[in-house]
Amino acid sequence: RKEVEQDPGPFNVPEGATVAFNCTYSNSASQSFFWYRQDCRKEPKLLMSVYSSGNEDGRFTAQLNRASQYISLLIRDSKLSDSATYLCVVLYSGGYQKVTFGTGTKLQVIP
Amino acid sequence: GAVVSQHPSWVICKSGTSVKIECRSLDFQATTMFWYRQFPKQSLMLMATSNEGSKATYEQGVEKDKFLINHASLTLSTLTVTSAHPEDSSFYICSARHKAGGIRRIDFGPGTRLTVT
Protein backbone atom coordinates (compact mmCIF):
# COMPACT_ATOMS: atom_id res chain seq x y z
CA ARG A 1 0.00 0.00 0.00
CA LYS A 2 1.33 3.45 -0.86
CA GLU A 3 2.02 5.79 2.03
CA VAL A 4 -0.15 8.49 0.51
CA GLU A 5 -2.82 7.72 -2.07
CA GLN A 6 -4.89 9.94 -4.28
CA ASP A 7 -7.28 9.37 -7.15
CA PRO A 8 -5.23 10.53 -10.17
CA GLY A 9 -8.31 11.73 -12.06
CA PRO A 10 -8.60 13.60 -14.27
CA PHE A 11 -11.61 15.35 -12.88
CA ASN A 12 -13.29 17.30 -15.66
CA VAL A 13 -15.79 19.75 -14.23
CA PRO A 14 -17.67 22.73 -15.65
CA GLU A 15 -17.00 26.24 -14.43
CA GLY A 16 -18.90 26.99 -11.26
CA ALA A 17 -19.06 23.37 -10.14
CA THR A 18 -18.02 22.09 -6.74
CA VAL A 19 -15.39 19.38 -6.70
CA ALA A 20 -13.85 17.36 -3.89
CA PHE A 21 -10.62 15.38 -3.68
CA ASN A 22 -9.66 12.85 -1.05
CA CYS A 23 -6.28 11.62 0.04
CA THR A 24 -5.54 8.70 2.35
CA TYR A 25 -2.35 8.13 4.32
CA SER A 26 -1.03 5.00 5.96
CA ASN A 27 1.24 6.29 8.74
CA SER A 28 -0.98 7.04 11.71
CA ALA A 29 1.88 8.99 13.33
CA SER A 30 1.90 11.56 10.52
CA GLN A 31 1.81 15.02 11.93
CA SER A 32 1.20 17.69 9.33
CA PHE A 33 -0.86 17.77 6.20
CA PHE A 34 -0.94 20.09 3.25
CA TRP A 35 -2.49 20.58 -0.13
CA TYR A 36 -0.18 21.79 -2.87
CA ARG A 37 -1.00 22.83 -6.38
CA GLN A 38 1.28 22.05 -9.29
CA ASP A 39 0.89 23.56 -12.73
CA CYS A 40 2.38 21.78 -15.71
CA ARG A 41 6.19 21.82 -15.61
CA LYS A 42 6.28 24.07 -12.58
CA GLU A 43 7.20 23.49 -8.97
CA PRO A 44 4.46 22.72 -6.45
CA LYS A 45 3.08 25.69 -4.55
CA LEU A 46 1.43 25.55 -1.16
CA LEU A 47 -2.31 25.92 -1.44
CA MET A 48 -3.20 25.46 2.19
CA SER A 49 -2.30 23.61 5.34
CA VAL A 50 -4.85 21.22 6.79
CA TYR A 51 -5.79 21.66 10.41
CA SER A 52 -7.50 19.16 12.66
CA SER A 53 -10.58 21.32 13.01
CA GLY A 54 -10.84 21.90 9.28
CA ASN A 55 -10.08 25.20 7.63
CA GLU A 56 -11.35 27.35 4.85
CA ASP A 57 -9.65 29.83 2.54
CA GLY A 58 -12.06 31.51 0.20
CA ARG A 59 -13.44 28.87 -2.15
CA PHE A 60 -11.21 26.16 -0.72
CA THR A 61 -12.01 24.01 2.31
CA ALA A 62 -9.69 21.41 3.78
CA GLN A 63 -10.65 18.69 6.24
CA LEU A 64 -8.65 16.14 8.23
CA ASN A 65 -10.02 12.89 9.59
CA ARG A 66 -7.35 11.26 11.75
CA ALA A 67 -9.52 8.31 12.72
CA SER A 68 -9.97 7.30 9.10
CA GLN A 69 -6.60 8.68 8.03
CA TYR A 70 -7.69 10.86 5.19
CA ILE A 71 -7.72 14.50 4.22
CA SER A 72 -9.96 16.22 1.75
CA LEU A 73 -10.02 19.36 -0.36
CA LEU A 74 -13.25 20.97 -1.52
CA ILE A 75 -13.25 23.60 -4.23
CA ARG A 76 -16.45 25.60 -4.69
CA ASP A 77 -17.40 27.69 -7.70
CA SER A 78 -14.57 26.27 -9.83
CA LYS A 79 -12.69 28.69 -12.07
CA LEU A 80 -10.78 27.93 -15.24
CA SER A 81 -7.64 29.01 -13.38
CA ASP A 82 -8.16 26.20 -10.87
CA SER A 83 -7.09 23.70 -13.55
CA ALA A 84 -3.95 22.06 -12.18
CA THR A 85 -2.76 18.99 -10.35
CA TYR A 86 -3.48 18.97 -6.63
CA LEU A 87 -0.98 17.19 -4.44
CA CYS A 88 -1.65 15.86 -0.99
CA VAL A 89 1.43 16.14 1.22
CA VAL A 90 2.05 14.43 4.54
CA LEU A 91 4.90 15.34 6.83
CA TYR A 92 6.19 12.98 9.49
CA SER A 93 8.56 14.42 12.09
CA GLY A 94 9.20 11.58 14.48
CA GLY A 95 12.97 11.13 14.88
CA TYR A 96 13.64 12.22 11.33
CA GLN A 97 11.67 14.30 8.93
CA LYS A 98 9.97 12.79 5.96
CA VAL A 99 7.75 14.46 3.43
CA THR A 100 5.58 12.22 1.29
CA PHE A 101 3.61 13.35 -1.72
CA GLY A 102 0.53 11.78 -3.16
CA THR A 103 0.55 11.11 -6.88
CA GLY A 104 -1.69 14.10 -7.42
CA THR A 105 -5.20 14.59 -8.72
CA LYS A 106 -5.57 16.37 -12.01
CA LEU A 107 -8.39 18.88 -12.27
CA GLN A 108 -9.56 20.34 -15.56
CA VAL A 109 -12.20 23.04 -15.34
CA ILE A 110 -14.12 23.34 -18.58
CA PRO A 111 -15.78 26.54 -19.86
CA GLY B 1 9.25 36.60 -5.23
CA ALA B 2 11.02 33.27 -5.12
CA VAL B 3 12.38 32.28 -1.76
CA VAL B 4 14.19 29.14 -2.92
CA SER B 5 16.40 29.16 -5.99
CA GLN B 6 17.93 26.35 -7.97
CA HIS B 7 20.84 26.46 -10.35
CA PRO B 8 20.99 25.56 -13.13
CA SER B 9 17.39 25.62 -14.27
CA TRP B 10 18.20 23.17 -17.03
CA VAL B 11 21.26 21.21 -18.06
CA ILE B 12 22.18 18.83 -20.82
CA CYS B 13 25.14 16.56 -20.23
CA LYS B 14 26.77 13.55 -21.78
CA SER B 15 26.45 10.10 -20.32
CA GLY B 16 29.14 9.39 -17.76
CA THR B 17 29.65 12.96 -16.62
CA SER B 18 28.65 14.42 -13.26
CA VAL B 19 26.23 17.28 -12.72
CA LYS B 20 25.87 19.46 -9.64
CA ILE B 21 22.59 21.17 -8.79
CA GLU B 22 22.44 23.90 -6.18
CA CYS B 23 19.49 24.73 -3.96
CA ARG B 24 19.55 27.98 -2.02
CA SER B 25 17.15 29.51 0.45
CA LEU B 26 17.23 33.19 -0.37
CA ASP B 27 16.04 35.04 2.69
CA PHE B 28 15.71 32.44 5.39
CA GLN B 29 17.67 29.72 7.09
CA ALA B 30 16.70 26.18 6.24
CA THR B 31 17.48 23.48 8.74
CA THR B 32 16.20 20.82 6.40
CA MET B 33 16.18 20.56 2.64
CA PHE B 34 14.48 17.88 0.62
CA TRP B 35 15.40 16.63 -2.83
CA TYR B 36 12.84 15.15 -5.20
CA ARG B 37 12.69 14.03 -8.76
CA GLN B 38 9.73 13.86 -11.04
CA PHE B 39 9.54 11.82 -14.22
CA PRO B 40 7.03 12.87 -16.88
CA LYS B 41 3.42 12.33 -15.85
CA GLN B 42 4.48 10.91 -12.51
CA SER B 43 4.37 12.19 -8.97
CA LEU B 44 7.17 13.88 -7.12
CA MET B 45 9.31 11.26 -5.46
CA LEU B 46 11.35 12.12 -2.40
CA MET B 47 14.97 11.14 -2.93
CA ALA B 48 16.59 12.29 0.28
CA THR B 49 16.30 14.54 3.30
CA SER B 50 19.25 16.75 4.07
CA ASN B 51 19.89 18.29 7.47
CA GLU B 52 22.51 21.01 7.80
CA GLY B 53 25.78 19.65 9.08
CA SER B 54 24.85 15.99 8.97
CA LYS B 55 24.59 13.18 6.46
CA ALA B 56 21.56 13.01 4.24
CA THR B 57 18.89 10.39 4.77
CA TYR B 58 18.14 8.60 1.51
CA GLU B 59 14.88 6.98 0.56
CA GLN B 60 14.81 3.32 -0.25
CA GLY B 61 16.06 2.61 -3.74
CA VAL B 62 18.05 5.84 -4.07
CA GLU B 63 21.78 5.22 -4.41
CA LYS B 64 23.63 7.49 -2.03
CA ASP B 65 26.91 7.00 -3.89
CA LYS B 66 25.30 8.13 -7.12
CA PHE B 67 23.32 11.07 -5.76
CA LEU B 68 25.69 12.96 -3.49
CA ILE B 69 24.07 15.51 -1.22
CA ASN B 70 25.92 18.17 0.68
CA HIS B 71 24.18 20.59 3.05
CA ALA B 72 27.13 22.67 4.15
CA SER B 73 25.25 25.72 5.34
CA LEU B 74 21.79 26.78 6.44
CA THR B 75 21.14 28.32 3.03
CA LEU B 76 22.73 25.91 0.58
CA SER B 77 22.33 22.27 -0.34
CA THR B 78 23.80 20.61 -3.41
CA LEU B 79 22.87 17.46 -5.26
CA THR B 80 25.51 15.90 -7.48
CA VAL B 81 24.43 13.27 -9.96
CA THR B 82 27.58 11.24 -10.54
CA SER B 83 28.22 9.31 -13.73
CA ALA B 84 24.88 10.36 -15.13
CA HIS B 85 23.04 8.08 -17.52
CA PRO B 86 20.03 8.72 -19.76
CA GLU B 87 17.71 7.12 -17.21
CA ASP B 88 18.71 9.88 -14.78
CA SER B 89 17.07 12.44 -17.05
CA SER B 90 14.35 13.98 -14.93
CA PHE B 91 13.05 17.09 -13.24
CA TYR B 92 14.85 17.60 -9.93
CA ILE B 93 13.23 19.82 -7.33
CA CYS B 94 14.42 20.88 -3.91
CA SER B 95 12.42 22.24 -1.04
CA ALA B 96 13.52 23.94 2.14
CA ARG B 97 11.96 23.98 5.54
CA HIS B 98 12.14 27.30 7.32
CA LYS B 99 14.06 27.17 10.57
CA ALA B 100 11.86 29.79 12.15
CA GLY B 101 8.59 28.86 10.54
CA GLY B 102 7.87 25.59 12.19
CA ILE B 103 7.11 22.43 10.33
CA ARG B 104 4.35 24.04 8.31
CA ARG B 105 6.57 26.22 6.19
CA ILE B 106 8.21 24.49 3.27
CA ASP B 107 9.08 26.29 0.05
CA PHE B 108 10.03 24.72 -3.25
CA GLY B 109 12.67 25.65 -5.74
CA PRO B 110 11.72 26.10 -9.40
CA GLY B 111 13.32 22.82 -10.40
CA THR B 112 16.19 21.72 -12.60
CA ARG B 113 15.55 19.80 -15.78
CA LEU B 114 18.37 17.36 -16.45
CA THR B 115 18.77 15.69 -19.81
CA VAL B 116 21.50 13.10 -20.21
CA THR B 117 22.40 12.23 -23.77
mmCIF file with all atom_site columns, C-alpha atoms in Angstrom, chain B residues 3-5 22-31 33 52 71-78 96:
data_model
loop_
_atom_site.group_PDB
_atom_site.id
_atom_site.type_symbol
_atom_site.label_atom_id
_atom_site.label_alt_id
_atom_site.label_comp_id
_atom_site.label_asym_id
_atom_site.label_entity_id
_atom_site.label_seq_id
_atom_site.pdbx_PDB_ins_code
_atom_site.Cartn_x
_atom_site.Cartn_y
_atom_site.Cartn_z
_atom_site.occupancy
_atom_site.B_iso_or_equiv
_atom_site.pdbx_formal_charge
_atom_site.auth_seq_id
_atom_site.auth_comp_id
_atom_site.auth_asym_id
_atom_site.auth_atom_id
_atom_site.pdbx_PDB_model_num
ATOM 1  C CA . VAL B 1 3  ? 12.378 32.280 -1.763 1.00 0.00 ? 3  VAL B CA 1
ATOM 2  C CA . VAL B 1 4  ? 14.189 29.141 -2.924 1.00 0.00 ? 4  VAL B CA 1
ATOM 3  C CA . SER B 1 5  ? 16.402 29.162 -5.985 1.00 0.00 ? 5  SER B CA 1
ATOM 4  C CA . GLU B 1 22 ? 22.436 23.903 -6.183 1.00 0.00 ? 22 GLU B CA 1
ATOM 5  C CA . CYS B 1 23 ? 19.489 24.732 -3.955 1.00 0.00 ? 23 CYS B CA 1
ATOM 6  C CA . ARG B 1 24 ? 19.555 27.984 -2.015 1.00 0.00 ? 24 ARG B CA 1
ATOM 7  C CA . SER B 1 25 ? 17.154 29.506 0.455  1.00 0.00 ? 25 SER B CA 1
ATOM 8  C CA . LEU B 1 26 ? 17.228 33.189 -0.373 1.00 0.00 ? 26 LEU B CA 1
ATOM 9  C CA . ASP B 1 27 ? 16.039 35.042 2.692  1.00 0.00 ? 27 ASP B CA 1
ATOM 10 C CA . PHE B 1 28 ? 15.709 32.435 5.389  1.00 0.00 ? 28 PHE B CA 1
ATOM 11 C CA . GLN B 1 29 ? 17.672 29.716 7.088  1.00 0.00 ? 29 GLN B CA 1
ATOM 12 C CA . ALA B 1 30 ? 16.702 26.182 6.243  1.00 0.00 ? 30 ALA B CA 1
ATOM 13 C CA . THR B 1 31 ? 17.483 23.477 8.739  1.00 0.00 ? 31 THR B CA 1
ATOM 14 C CA . MET B 1 33 ? 16.181 20.557 2.639  1.00 0.00 ? 33 MET B CA 1
ATOM 15 C CA . GLU B 1 52 ? 22.511 21.008 7.800  1.00 0.00 ? 52 GLU B CA 1
ATOM 16 C CA . HIS B 1 71 ? 24.176 20.590 3.052  1.00 0.00 ? 71 HIS B CA 1
ATOM 17 C CA . ALA B 1 72 ? 27.126 22.666 4.155  1.00 0.00 ? 72 ALA B CA 1
ATOM 18 C CA . SER B 1 73 ? 25.248 25.715 5.339  1.00 0.00 ? 73 SER B CA 1
ATOM 19 C CA . LEU B 1 74 ? 21.794 26.783 6.435  1.00 0.00 ? 74 LEU B CA 1
ATOM 20 C CA . THR B 1 75 ? 21.143 28.321 3.032  1.00 0.00 ? 75 THR B CA 1
ATOM 21 C CA . LEU B 1 76 ? 22.734 25.908 0.578  1.00 0.00 ? 76 LEU B CA 1
ATOM 22 C CA . SER B 1 77 ? 22.330 22.270 -0.337 1.00 0.00 ? 77 SER B CA 1
ATOM 23 C CA . THR B 1 78 ? 23.803 20.615 -3.408 1.00 0.00 ? 78 THR B CA 1
ATOM 24 C CA . ALA B 1 96 ? 13.524 23.938 2.137  1.00 0.00 ? 96 ALA B CA 1
#
